Amino acid sequence: MSNRSATVLYDAPGPKALRRYRAYSLVSALLLLGLVALFLLQMSRTHQLEYAKWEYFVTPKYLRIILVDGILNTVKAAVIAILVALALGVVLGVGKLADRSWVRWPAWLFVEFFRAVPLLLLIIYIAYSISYGGGVAYIWSLVLGLALYNGAVLAEIVRAGIESLPTGQAEAAYAIGMTKGQVTRIVLLPQAVKVMLPAMISQFVVCLKDTSLGYAILAPGITIVFKQIAQEGRNQVQSALVMAAIYIFLNVLVVAVAHWAQRRYVGEGDTGAAAAADEAV
Amino acid sequence: MDAVWSNFDLVLKAFWLTILLFVVSGLLSLLLGTLLAAMRVGPVPVLSRAGAAYVLLVRNTPLLVMFILVTVALPDIDWGIPDLHLGPLEVSNYFAQGLVALSVYTSSFVCEAVRSGINAVPLGQAEAARSVGMDFGQVMRSVVLPQAFRASIPPLASVQIALVKNTSVAAVFGIAEATFRMRYFTNNDVSARNQIFLMFAIGYVIIVEMVSFGSNRLERRVRTAR
């Protein structure tokens, strides 16, 4: 793919151009290394490289807290939220394609509203409504907000997935006497899943990243655990860096596992995946 | 609810800050993202790897963690972002930090959107242009880039719409934009919580719809017969 895009933009380089590219490579490599060196120098000058400030992340007691209170809570919230969102997304996505307007309109309104409202605004509102002052645990406010928002996004993905199928599929099913419900359930949805999978995977990554917003309502998870560690150890720089590394690792892992599962159980067909995955932010 | 109506100037000011955050960091992210995309598709291997690494690291870091890095970690290594005085413009360091976090985060998505636009141009287009004798500059200017630009409008629009909503994270880091204000009002006026939430939510919906409408118009305007 990179080769193809490369040749749209420029010719295959000759010996002279190759030499020039090598010179550019050398200069930019030196510049980048210089940046990294500058960062490390600044870290050491402000005493951020001292072992005591990193010790928390190799001490078994704290590792357990990070793993159990942090990562486990975050992953739990993300998984429950995405499962609820998936159910919601299928119902709403099919609802938007319904024949009856009293089904179609509420589904449309729900999707448009929850897609356009910032997740943080929603989570704060839910937390005020059901968690503060001894309501349900904060983490459920986070899960509910994530489920509503991702449900609305997945509804659009489901609708687009169904509409992307060749019309002949539905027509053939109607021709042998299936009802609309049967057509959707037996013919359209199973095929649409294959088209939707890449977008669903990237939505799960979005959901996992958004669990970090629990920070604002004190829902347990990675961000809260690291806030506590940073307060206790006065190591804000280290905590922030390790926290970022954990999120990056988790997200890369999710994408890798999902792509493996997709290849294993659904087959290739990865061509549209990159473009669809880019949509999610 | 009366408390909200009598302080309506605070609501307007909050949404003004939201829009300001969106517009400025939107422009900065377009600039930085396009630069990154140029690095990624360019012929220099080191730069293209560096661009790929940036995208991998930044887009997998939650925005909230990016905010923590910029507002808490950077000042600790003496790289904090100060108050800016740009001529008559006074930018508080809170606002500048928000701009940096939002722009750095969004630029990784802009990069991917622009790159997907460039990848959408079929190779045959450049080959045909060359075979009729155009030089490199002409091929780029009149054949490849116009098509790449058109193809990247829809993904860029969804990146910018996400940015509108992402500005809300700034509320956690001391910027009194719309989400911050909603929290403030619901804190003071519990009985009107639902109306306050709906009012602010509709404010965001209006901004999102405006961006989306604008991008649809732009897309239609540059569309050509194929």
Short mmCIF file of C-alpha atoms in Angstrom, two decimals:
data_model
loop_
_atom_site.label_atom_id
_atom_site.label_comp_id
_atom_site.label_asym_id
_atom_site.label_seq_id
_atom_site.Cartn_x
_atom_site.Cartn_y
_atom_site.Cartn_z
CA MET A 1 0.00 0.00 0.00
CA SER A 2 2.77 2.41 0.90
CA ASN A 3 4.45 1.62 -2.40
CA ARG A 4 1.33 2.44 -4.34
CA SER A 5 0.82 5.76 -2.61
CA ALA A 6 4.48 6.54 -3.02
CA THR A 7 4.36 6.22 -6.76
CA VAL A 8 1.34 8.48 -7.13
CA LEU A 9 3.38 11.24 -5.61
CA TYR A 10 6.82 10.75 -7.10
CA ASP A 11 8.87 8.66 -9.54
CA ALA A 12 11.07 5.78 -8.49
CA PRO A 13 14.27 7.53 -7.36
CA GLY A 14 17.44 7.30 -9.40
CA PRO A 15 20.96 7.08 -7.91
CA LYS A 16 21.25 10.84 -7.38
CA ALA A 17 17.86 11.13 -5.69
CA LEU A 18 18.64 8.11 -3.53
CA ARG A 19 21.80 9.79 -2.30
CA ARG A 20 19.83 12.93 -1.50
CA TYR A 21 17.18 10.94 0.40
CA ARG A 22 19.92 9.29 2.41
CA ALA A 23 21.34 12.69 3.33
CA TYR A 24 17.86 13.89 4.42
CA SER A 25 17.43 10.70 6.43
CA LEU A 26 20.69 11.28 8.24
CA VAL A 27 19.89 14.91 9.03
CA SER A 28 16.39 14.16 10.27
CA ALA A 29 17.60 11.19 12.32
CA LEU A 30 20.14 13.44 14.02
CA LEU A 31 17.46 16.06 14.67
CA LEU A 32 15.09 13.51 16.21
CA LEU A 33 17.84 12.01 18.36
CA GLY A 34 18.71 15.53 19.46
CA LEU A 35 15.09 16.07 20.54
CA VAL A 36 15.09 12.84 22.57
CA ALA A 37 18.43 13.79 24.13
CA LEU A 38 17.09 17.25 25.01
CA PHE A 39 14.06 15.67 26.69
CA LEU A 40 16.22 13.27 28.72
CA LEU A 41 18.59 16.09 29.65
CA GLN A 42 15.66 18.18 30.88
CA MET A 43 14.36 15.18 32.82
CA SER A 44 17.67 14.66 34.56
CA ARG A 45 18.15 18.38 35.21
CA THR A 46 14.80 18.52 37.02
CA HIS A 47 15.69 15.30 38.91
CA GLN A 48 12.96 13.25 37.24
CA LEU A 49 15.20 10.31 36.41
CA GLU A 50 15.91 9.45 40.06
CA TYR A 51 15.11 5.87 40.92
CA ALA A 52 12.90 6.82 43.89
CA LYS A 53 10.41 8.47 41.56
CA TRP A 54 10.11 5.35 39.39
CA GLU A 55 10.22 2.85 42.23
CA TYR A 56 6.42 2.76 42.54
CA PHE A 57 6.12 1.11 39.16
CA VAL A 58 8.34 -1.86 40.07
CA THR A 59 7.05 -2.36 43.63
CA PRO A 60 4.72 -5.40 43.83
CA LYS A 61 2.25 -3.68 46.16
CA TYR A 62 1.69 -0.78 43.78
CA LEU A 63 1.77 -2.99 40.71
CA ARG A 64 -1.11 -4.93 42.23
CA ILE A 65 -3.07 -1.73 42.85
CA ILE A 66 -2.43 -0.57 39.28
CA LEU A 67 -3.47 -3.93 37.88
CA VAL A 68 -6.50 -4.66 40.06
CA ASP A 69 -7.91 -1.23 40.92
CA GLY A 70 -6.76 0.42 37.74
CA ILE A 71 -6.55 -1.74 34.65
CA LEU A 72 -9.15 -4.30 35.71
CA ASN A 73 -11.76 -1.64 36.55
CA THR A 74 -11.08 0.22 33.33
CA VAL A 75 -11.30 -2.89 31.16
CA LYS A 76 -14.43 -4.02 33.00
CA ALA A 77 -16.12 -0.67 32.41
CA ALA A 78 -15.12 -0.66 28.73
CA VAL A 79 -16.27 -4.23 28.07
CA ILE A 80 -19.65 -3.88 29.81
CA ALA A 81 -20.24 -0.54 28.10
CA ILE A 82 -19.40 -1.84 24.63
CA LEU A 83 -21.60 -4.93 25.06
CA VAL A 84 -24.60 -2.78 26.07
CA ALA A 85 -23.73 -0.34 23.28
CA LEU A 86 -23.64 -3.18 20.76
CA ALA A 87 -27.16 -4.31 21.71
CA LEU A 88 -28.36 -0.70 21.67
CA GLY A 89 -26.63 -0.09 18.35
CA VAL A 90 -28.30 -3.04 16.63
CA VAL A 91 -31.76 -2.07 17.93
CA LEU A 92 -31.36 1.60 16.99
CA GLY A 93 -29.61 0.92 13.68
CA VAL A 94 -32.38 -1.45 12.58
CA GLY A 95 -34.92 0.96 14.07
CA LYS A 96 -33.66 3.78 11.85
CA LEU A 97 -34.42 1.59 8.81
CA ALA A 98 -37.90 0.62 10.04
CA ASP A 99 -41.01 1.08 7.89
CA ARG A 100 -43.03 2.61 10.70
CA SER A 101 -42.33 6.27 11.39
CA TRP A 102 -43.07 5.97 15.12
CA VAL A 103 -40.09 3.60 15.33
CA ARG A 104 -37.88 5.48 12.89
CA TRP A 105 -38.19 8.97 14.38
CA PRO A 106 -37.37 8.20 18.02
CA ALA A 107 -34.40 6.09 16.87
CA TRP A 108 -33.19 8.96 14.68
CA LEU A 109 -33.58 11.52 17.47
CA PHE A 110 -31.80 9.31 20.01
CA VAL A 111 -28.86 8.67 17.68
CA GLU A 112 -28.45 12.29 16.57
CA PHE A 113 -28.64 13.60 20.14
CA PHE A 114 -26.21 11.22 21.82
CA ARG A 115 -23.75 11.37 18.94
CA ALA A 116 -23.48 15.15 19.09
CA VAL A 117 -23.33 15.65 22.87
CA PRO A 118 -19.82 15.51 24.37
CA LEU A 119 -19.35 12.34 26.38
CA LEU A 120 -17.90 14.24 29.33
CA LEU A 121 -20.99 16.49 29.57
CA LEU A 122 -23.19 13.39 29.52
CA ILE A 123 -21.14 11.55 32.14
CA ILE A 124 -21.10 14.52 34.51
CA TYR A 125 -24.87 14.92 34.16
CA ILE A 126 -25.47 11.21 34.78
CA ALA A 127 -23.15 11.22 37.78
CA TYR A 128 -25.01 14.18 39.28
CA SER A 129 -28.32 12.44 38.63
CA ILE A 130 -27.64 8.93 39.91
CA SER A 131 -24.27 8.79 41.73
CA TYR A 132 -23.62 11.85 43.86
CA GLY A 133 -25.02 11.86 47.36
CA GLY A 134 -25.01 8.10 47.77
CA GLY A 135 -26.55 6.85 44.55
CA VAL A 136 -25.16 3.95 42.54
CA ALA A 137 -21.37 3.55 42.32
CA TYR A 138 -19.56 6.16 40.19
CA ILE A 139 -18.34 3.53 37.77
CA TRP A 140 -21.92 2.84 36.64
CA SER A 141 -22.38 6.48 35.69
CA LEU A 142 -19.30 6.11 33.51
CA VAL A 143 -20.56 2.83 32.01
CA LEU A 144 -24.02 4.25 31.31
CA GLY A 145 -22.57 7.32 29.59
CA LEU A 146 -20.19 5.21 27.49
CA ALA A 147 -23.01 2.82 26.54
CA LEU A 148 -25.38 5.60 25.43
CA TYR A 149 -22.72 7.41 23.38
CA ASN A 150 -21.19 4.32 21.78
CA GLY A 151 -24.65 2.84 21.21
CA ALA A 152 -25.55 5.89 19.12
CA VAL A 153 -22.29 5.67 17.14
CA LEU A 154 -22.66 1.91 16.60
CA ALA A 155 -26.26 2.46 15.42
CA GLU A 156 -24.90 4.55 12.56
CA ILE A 157 -22.30 1.88 11.80
CA VAL A 158 -24.99 -0.83 11.75
CA ARG A 159 -27.25 1.25 9.51
CA ALA A 160 -24.41 2.00 7.09
CA GLY A 161 -23.38 -1.68 7.15
CA ILE A 162 -26.87 -2.85 6.21
CA GLU A 163 -27.28 -0.20 3.53
CA SER A 164 -23.93 -1.13 1.99
CA LEU A 165 -25.18 -4.62 1.09
CA PRO A 166 -26.35 -5.28 -2.49
CA THR A 167 -30.12 -4.75 -2.73
CA GLY A 168 -30.46 -8.12 -4.43
CA GLN A 169 -29.89 -9.81 -1.06
CA ALA A 170 -33.03 -8.35 0.50
CA GLU A 171 -35.05 -8.66 -2.70
CA ALA A 172 -34.24 -12.35 -3.04
CA ALA A 173 -35.23 -12.94 0.59
CA TYR A 174 -38.55 -11.12 0.14
CA ALA A 175 -39.16 -13.10 -3.06
CA ILE A 176 -39.10 -16.39 -1.19
CA GLY A 177 -41.69 -15.01 1.24
CA MET A 178 -39.66 -13.85 4.25
CA THR A 179 -41.02 -11.07 6.45
CA LYS A 180 -39.06 -7.85 7.00
CA GLY A 181 -37.97 -9.06 10.43
CA GLN A 182 -36.70 -12.32 9.01
CA VAL A 183 -34.88 -10.57 6.18
CA THR A 184 -33.08 -8.30 8.62
CA ARG A 185 -32.29 -11.04 11.12
CA ILE A 186 -31.36 -13.92 8.85
CA VAL A 187 -30.05 -12.28 5.68
CA LEU A 188 -28.88 -8.71 6.26
CA LEU A 189 -27.38 -8.53 9.77
CA PRO A 190 -25.06 -11.55 9.44
CA GLN A 191 -23.60 -10.15 6.23
CA ALA A 192 -23.43 -6.62 7.55
CA VAL A 193 -21.36 -7.74 10.54
CA LYS A 194 -18.52 -8.60 8.19
CA VAL A 195 -18.55 -5.10 6.70
CA MET A 196 -18.92 -3.45 10.11
CA LEU A 197 -16.22 -5.31 11.98
CA PRO A 198 -13.30 -2.89 11.40
CA ALA A 199 -15.41 0.11 12.44
CA MET A 200 -16.62 -1.79 15.50
CA ILE A 201 -13.05 -2.61 16.51
CA SER A 202 -11.98 1.00 16.31
CA GLN A 203 -15.09 2.00 18.27
CA PHE A 204 -14.02 -0.37 21.02
CA VAL A 205 -10.64 1.36 21.15
CA VAL A 206 -12.45 4.71 21.38
CA CYS A 207 -14.53 3.32 24.24
CA LEU A 208 -11.43 2.06 26.05
CA LYS A 209 -9.76 5.47 25.71
CA ASP A 210 -12.90 7.27 26.88
CA THR A 211 -12.95 5.34 30.16
CA SER A 212 -10.23 7.82 31.16
CA LEU A 213 -12.98 10.45 31.49
CA GLY A 214 -13.98 8.68 34.71
CA TYR A 215 -11.26 10.93 36.19
CA ALA A 216 -13.72 13.84 36.15
CA ILE A 217 -16.35 12.03 38.25
CA LEU A 218 -13.92 9.99 40.39
CA ALA A 219 -14.95 6.68 38.85
CA PRO A 220 -12.33 4.02 39.69
CA GLY A 221 -9.92 3.12 36.92
CA ILE A 222 -6.43 3.75 35.59
CA THR A 223 -6.60 7.55 35.74
CA ILE A 224 -7.76 7.66 39.37
CA VAL A 225 -5.17 5.12 40.54
CA PHE A 226 -2.37 7.13 38.95
CA LYS A 227 -3.72 10.34 40.42
CA GLN A 228 -3.38 8.77 43.86
CA ILE A 229 0.10 7.44 43.13
CA ALA A 230 1.22 10.84 41.86
CA GLN A 231 -0.05 12.51 45.04
CA GLU A 232 1.63 9.97 47.27
CA GLY A 233 4.95 9.74 45.47
CA ARG A 234 5.18 13.33 44.14
CA ASN A 235 6.03 11.75 40.79
CA GLN A 236 3.56 13.34 38.40
CA VAL A 237 5.80 13.12 35.34
CA GLN A 238 6.49 9.43 35.82
CA SER A 239 2.85 8.62 36.58
CA ALA A 240 1.63 10.42 33.47
CA LEU A 241 4.19 8.68 31.25
CA VAL A 242 3.47 5.20 32.64
CA MET A 243 -0.28 5.81 32.39
CA ALA A 244 0.05 6.82 28.74
CA ALA A 245 2.19 3.74 28.07
CA ILE A 246 -0.44 1.46 29.64
CA TYR A 247 -3.23 2.94 27.51
CA ILE A 248 -1.14 2.68 24.34
CA PHE A 249 -0.27 -0.93 25.13
CA LEU A 250 -3.91 -1.85 25.84
CA ASN A 251 -5.18 -0.23 22.65
CA VAL A 252 -2.52 -1.78 20.43
CA LEU A 253 -3.27 -5.15 22.05
CA VAL A 254 -7.02 -4.81 21.40
CA VAL A 255 -6.45 -3.93 17.74
CA ALA A 256 -3.97 -6.78 17.26
CA VAL A 257 -6.26 -9.38 18.86
CA ALA A 258 -9.30 -8.10 16.96
CA HIS A 259 -7.50 -8.23 13.61
CA TRP A 260 -6.23 -11.71 14.36
CA ALA A 261 -9.77 -12.86 15.22
CA GLN A 262 -11.12 -11.19 12.11
CA ARG A 263 -8.63 -12.97 9.86
CA ARG A 264 -9.21 -16.26 11.64
CA TYR A 265 -13.02 -16.28 11.73
CA VAL A 266 -14.31 -13.84 9.13
CA GLY A 267 -11.63 -14.01 6.47
CA GLU A 268 -9.54 -11.28 4.86
CA GLY A 269 -11.35 -8.39 3.20
CA ASP A 270 -9.32 -5.82 5.08
CA THR A 271 -9.32 -3.32 2.24
CA GLY A 272 -12.01 -0.94 3.44
CA ALA A 273 -10.91 -1.36 7.03
CA ALA A 274 -8.25 1.33 7.17
CA ALA A 275 -10.53 4.03 5.78
CA ALA A 276 -13.40 3.08 8.08
CA ALA A 277 -11.15 2.91 11.13
CA ASP A 278 -9.85 6.40 10.46
CA GLU A 279 -13.29 7.84 11.03
CA ALA A 280 -13.23 7.13 14.74
CA VAL A 281 -11.64 9.66 17.07
CA MET B 1 -33.35 27.78 36.36
CA ASP B 2 -33.71 31.49 37.17
CA ALA B 3 -30.08 31.47 38.24
CA VAL B 4 -29.16 30.44 34.70
CA TRP B 5 -31.30 33.02 32.96
CA SER B 6 -30.03 35.85 35.13
CA ASN B 7 -26.44 34.75 34.44
CA PHE B 8 -26.97 34.04 30.78
CA ASP B 9 -23.88 36.07 29.86
CA LEU B 10 -21.83 33.33 31.58
CA VAL B 11 -23.43 30.73 29.31
CA LEU B 12 -22.66 32.75 26.20
CA LYS B 13 -19.11 33.37 27.36
CA ALA B 14 -18.66 29.63 28.00
CA PHE B 15 -19.79 28.71 24.50
CA TRP B 16 -17.62 31.47 23.08
CA LEU B 17 -14.62 29.82 24.80
CA THR B 18 -15.67 26.42 23.44
CA ILE B 19 -15.85 27.82 19.92
CA LEU B 20 -12.54 29.63 20.34
CA LEU B 21 -10.83 26.44 21.54
CA PHE B 22 -12.33 24.53 18.61
CA VAL B 23 -11.40 27.04 15.91
CA VAL B 24 -7.82 27.73 17.02
CA SER B 25 -6.87 24.13 17.83
CA GLY B 26 -8.72 23.02 14.68
CA LEU B 27 -6.51 25.25 12.54
CA LEU B 28 -3.33 24.29 14.43
CA SER B 29 -4.15 20.58 14.10
CA LEU B 30 -4.82 20.96 10.37
CA LEU B 31 -1.40 22.56 9.97
CA LEU B 32 0.50 20.04 12.10
CA GLY B 33 -1.49 17.09 10.74
CA THR B 34 -0.82 18.03 7.12
CA LEU B 35 2.87 18.36 7.91
CA LEU B 36 2.83 14.91 9.51
CA ALA B 37 0.99 13.46 6.51
CA ALA B 38 3.63 14.95 4.21
CA MET B 39 6.31 13.29 6.35
CA ARG B 40 4.49 9.96 6.23
CA VAL B 41 3.99 9.79 2.47
CA GLY B 42 7.31 11.44 1.66
CA PRO B 43 10.34 9.61 0.27
CA VAL B 44 12.59 9.97 3.34
CA PRO B 45 12.32 6.73 5.34
CA VAL B 46 13.34 8.19 8.71
CA LEU B 47 10.73 10.95 8.54
CA SER B 48 8.00 8.58 7.41
CA ARG B 49 8.78 6.22 10.33
CA ALA B 50 8.81 9.17 12.74
CA GLY B 51 5.40 10.25 11.44
CA ALA B 52 4.04 6.72 11.86
CA ALA B 53 5.40 6.54 15.41
CA TYR B 54 3.80 9.89 16.28
CA VAL B 55 0.41 8.71 15.02
CA LEU B 56 0.66 5.37 16.82
CA LEU B 57 1.62 6.92 20.15
CA VAL B 58 -0.66 9.96 20.10
CA ARG B 59 -3.86 8.43 18.77
CA ASN B 60 -3.71 5.61 21.33
CA THR B 61 -3.25 8.02 24.24
CA PRO B 62 -6.57 9.20 25.69
CA LEU B 63 -7.12 12.95 25.35
CA LEU B 64 -7.47 13.24 29.12
CA VAL B 65 -4.02 11.69 29.59
CA MET B 66 -2.69 14.09 26.96
CA PHE B 67 -4.09 16.96 29.03
CA ILE B 68 -2.41 15.56 32.16
CA LEU B 69 0.90 15.32 30.30
CA VAL B 70 0.68 18.93 29.11
CA THR B 71 -0.75 20.57 32.23
CA VAL B 72 0.92 18.54 35.00
CA ALA B 73 3.97 16.70 33.66
CA LEU B 74 5.51 19.37 31.41
CA PRO B 75 5.64 22.10 34.11
CA ASP B 76 7.47 19.60 36.35
CA ILE B 77 10.34 19.39 33.87
CA ASP B 78 10.33 23.17 33.38
CA TRP B 79 8.68 22.95 30.01
CA GLY B 80 5.36 24.35 31.17
CA ILE B 81 3.45 26.59 28.79
CA PRO B 82 3.47 30.21 30.05
CA ASP B 83 0.92 33.01 29.62
CA LEU B 84 1.28 34.28 26.09
CA HIS B 85 1.31 37.92 25.04
CA LEU B 86 0.93 38.08 21.29
CA GLY B 87 0.75 41.79 20.60
CA PRO B 88 -2.66 42.93 21.90
CA LEU B 89 -3.68 39.29 22.53
CA GLU B 90 -3.43 37.91 26.05
CA VAL B 91 -3.66 34.13 26.22
CA SER B 92 -3.80 32.60 29.70
CA ASN B 93 -1.57 29.59 30.24
CA TYR B 94 -4.64 27.43 30.94
CA PHE B 95 -6.02 28.25 27.52
CA ALA B 96 -2.64 27.78 25.82
CA GLN B 97 -2.23 24.39 27.49
CA GLY B 98 -5.68 23.37 26.27
CA LEU B 99 -4.77 24.44 22.75
CA VAL B 100 -1.54 22.41 22.80
CA ALA B 101 -3.18 19.25 24.17
CA LEU B 102 -6.11 19.42 21.72
CA SER B 103 -3.91 20.26 18.71
CA VAL B 104 -1.31 17.56 19.37
CA TYR B 105 -4.06 14.97 19.88
CA THR B 106 -6.19 15.96 16.89
CA SER B 107 -3.25 16.31 14.49
CA SER B 108 -2.67 12.54 14.56
CA PHE B 109 -6.20 12.01 13.25
CA VAL B 110 -5.83 14.81 10.70
CA CYS B 111 -2.66 13.10 9.46
CA GLU B 112 -4.53 9.84 8.87
CA ALA B 113 -7.43 11.63 7.16
CA VAL B 114 -5.13 13.47 4.74
CA ARG B 115 -3.13 10.32 4.08
CA SER B 116 -6.28 8.35 3.28
CA GLY B 117 -7.20 11.14 0.86
CA ILE B 118 -3.85 10.84 -0.92
CA ASN B 119 -4.15 7.06 -1.00
CA ALA B 120 -7.57 7.38 -2.60
CA VAL B 121 -6.05 8.85 -5.79
CA PRO B 122 -5.58 5.99 -8.26
CA LEU B 123 -2.07 5.49 -9.61
CA GLY B 124 -3.42 5.70 -13.17
CA GLN B 125 -4.20 9.39 -12.66
CA ALA B 126 -0.55 10.29 -12.12
CA GLU B 127 0.58 7.95 -14.90
CA ALA B 128 -1.86 9.46 -17.38
CA ALA B 129 -0.76 12.97 -16.43
CA ARG B 130 2.89 12.07 -16.91
CA SER B 131 2.24 10.34 -20.20
CA VAL B 132 0.75 13.52 -21.66
CA GLY B 133 4.01 15.27 -20.78
CA MET B 134 3.25 17.10 -17.52
CA ASP B 135 6.19 17.70 -15.23
CA PHE B 136 6.17 16.85 -11.52
CA GLY B 137 4.81 20.21 -10.37
CA GLN B 138 1.99 20.10 -12.90
CA VAL B 139 1.06 16.53 -11.98
CA MET B 140 0.81 17.49 -8.32
CA ARG B 141 -0.88 20.83 -8.80
CA SER B 142 -3.49 19.99 -11.36
CA VAL B 143 -4.07 16.25 -10.99
CA VAL B 144 -3.10 14.54 -7.74
CA LEU B 145 -3.58 17.12 -4.98
CA PRO B 146 -7.02 18.44 -6.04
CA GLN B 147 -8.35 14.88 -5.99
CA ALA B 148 -6.62 14.08 -2.71
CA PHE B 149 -8.08 17.23 -1.15
CA ARG B 150 -11.60 16.32 -2.24
CA ALA B 151 -11.27 12.76 -0.94
CA SER B 152 -10.07 13.92 2.46
CA ILE B 153 -12.92 16.37 3.17
CA PRO B 154 -15.37 13.83 4.69
CA PRO B 155 -12.84 12.20 7.08
CA LEU B 156 -11.45 15.64 8.00
CA ALA B 157 -14.96 16.84 8.79
CA SER B 158 -15.56 13.96 11.18
CA VAL B 159 -12.20 14.66 12.85
CA GLN B 160 -13.19 18.30 13.36
CA ILE B 161 -16.63 17.35 14.69
CA ALA B 162 -14.93 15.07 17.20
CA LEU B 163 -12.75 18.04 18.15
CA VAL B 164 -15.82 20.16 18.96
CA LYS B 165 -16.89 17.52 21.47
CA ASN B 166 -13.34 16.93 22.72
CA THR B 167 -12.96 20.57 23.78
CA SER B 168 -15.17 19.56 26.75
CA VAL B 169 -12.19 17.79 28.34
CA ALA B 170 -10.65 21.23 28.92
CA ALA B 171 -13.31 21.70 31.63
CA VAL B 172 -11.38 19.32 33.87
CA PHE B 173 -8.24 21.46 33.51
CA GLY B 174 -9.43 24.88 34.52
CA ILE B 175 -10.97 26.39 31.39
CA ALA B 176 -14.46 27.78 31.97
CA GLU B 177 -15.95 26.53 28.71
CA ALA B 178 -19.42 25.08 28.25
CA THR B 179 -19.03 21.76 30.11
CA PHE B 180 -17.36 23.55 33.03
CA ARG B 181 -20.29 25.97 33.21
CA MET B 182 -22.87 23.23 33.08
CA ARG B 183 -21.20 21.62 36.07
CA TYR B 184 -21.12 24.97 37.86
CA PHE B 185 -24.81 25.67 37.26
CA THR B 186 -25.99 22.17 38.22
CA ASN B 187 -23.91 22.42 41.38
CA ASN B 188 -25.78 25.56 42.39
CA ASP B 189 -29.23 24.67 41.16
CA VAL B 190 -30.03 21.00 41.68
CA SER B 191 -33.76 21.34 40.99
CA ALA B 192 -33.20 22.52 37.40
CA ARG B 193 -30.52 19.94 36.57
CA ASN B 194 -32.36 18.39 33.60
CA GLN B 195 -33.15 21.72 31.93
CA ILE B 196 -29.58 22.94 32.41
CA PHE B 197 -28.15 19.75 30.90
CA LEU B 198 -30.53 19.93 27.94
CA MET B 199 -29.70 23.57 27.31
CA PHE B 200 -25.95 22.96 27.20
CA ALA B 201 -26.36 19.74 25.22
CA ILE B 202 -28.44 21.56 22.60
CA GLY B 203 -25.75 24.23 22.42
CA TYR B 204 -23.21 21.56 21.48
CA VAL B 205 -25.65 19.96 19.02
CA ILE B 206 -26.01 23.33 17.27
CA ILE B 207 -22.23 23.77 16.94
CA VAL B 208 -21.79 20.20 15.66
CA GLU B 209 -24.62 20.63 13.14
CA MET B 210 -23.09 23.89 11.92
CA VAL B 211 -19.70 22.26 11.29
CA SER B 212 -21.35 19.29 9.65
CA PHE B 213 -23.52 21.56 7.44
CA GLY B 214 -20.49 23.61 6.44
CA SER B 215 -18.48 20.56 5.45
CA ASN B 216 -21.39 19.18 3.42
CA ARG B 217 -21.63 22.46 1.54
CA LEU B 218 -17.88 22.47 0.92
CA GLU B 219 -17.98 18.88 -0.26
CA ARG B 220 -20.79 19.59 -2.70
CA ARG B 221 -19.05 22.69 -3.95
CA VAL B 222 -15.81 20.94 -4.90
CA ARG B 223 -17.47 17.80 -6.20
CA THR B 224 -16.88 17.13 -9.87
CA ALA B 225 -18.39 14.71 -12.34
CA ARG B 226 -16.42 11.51 -12.52
#
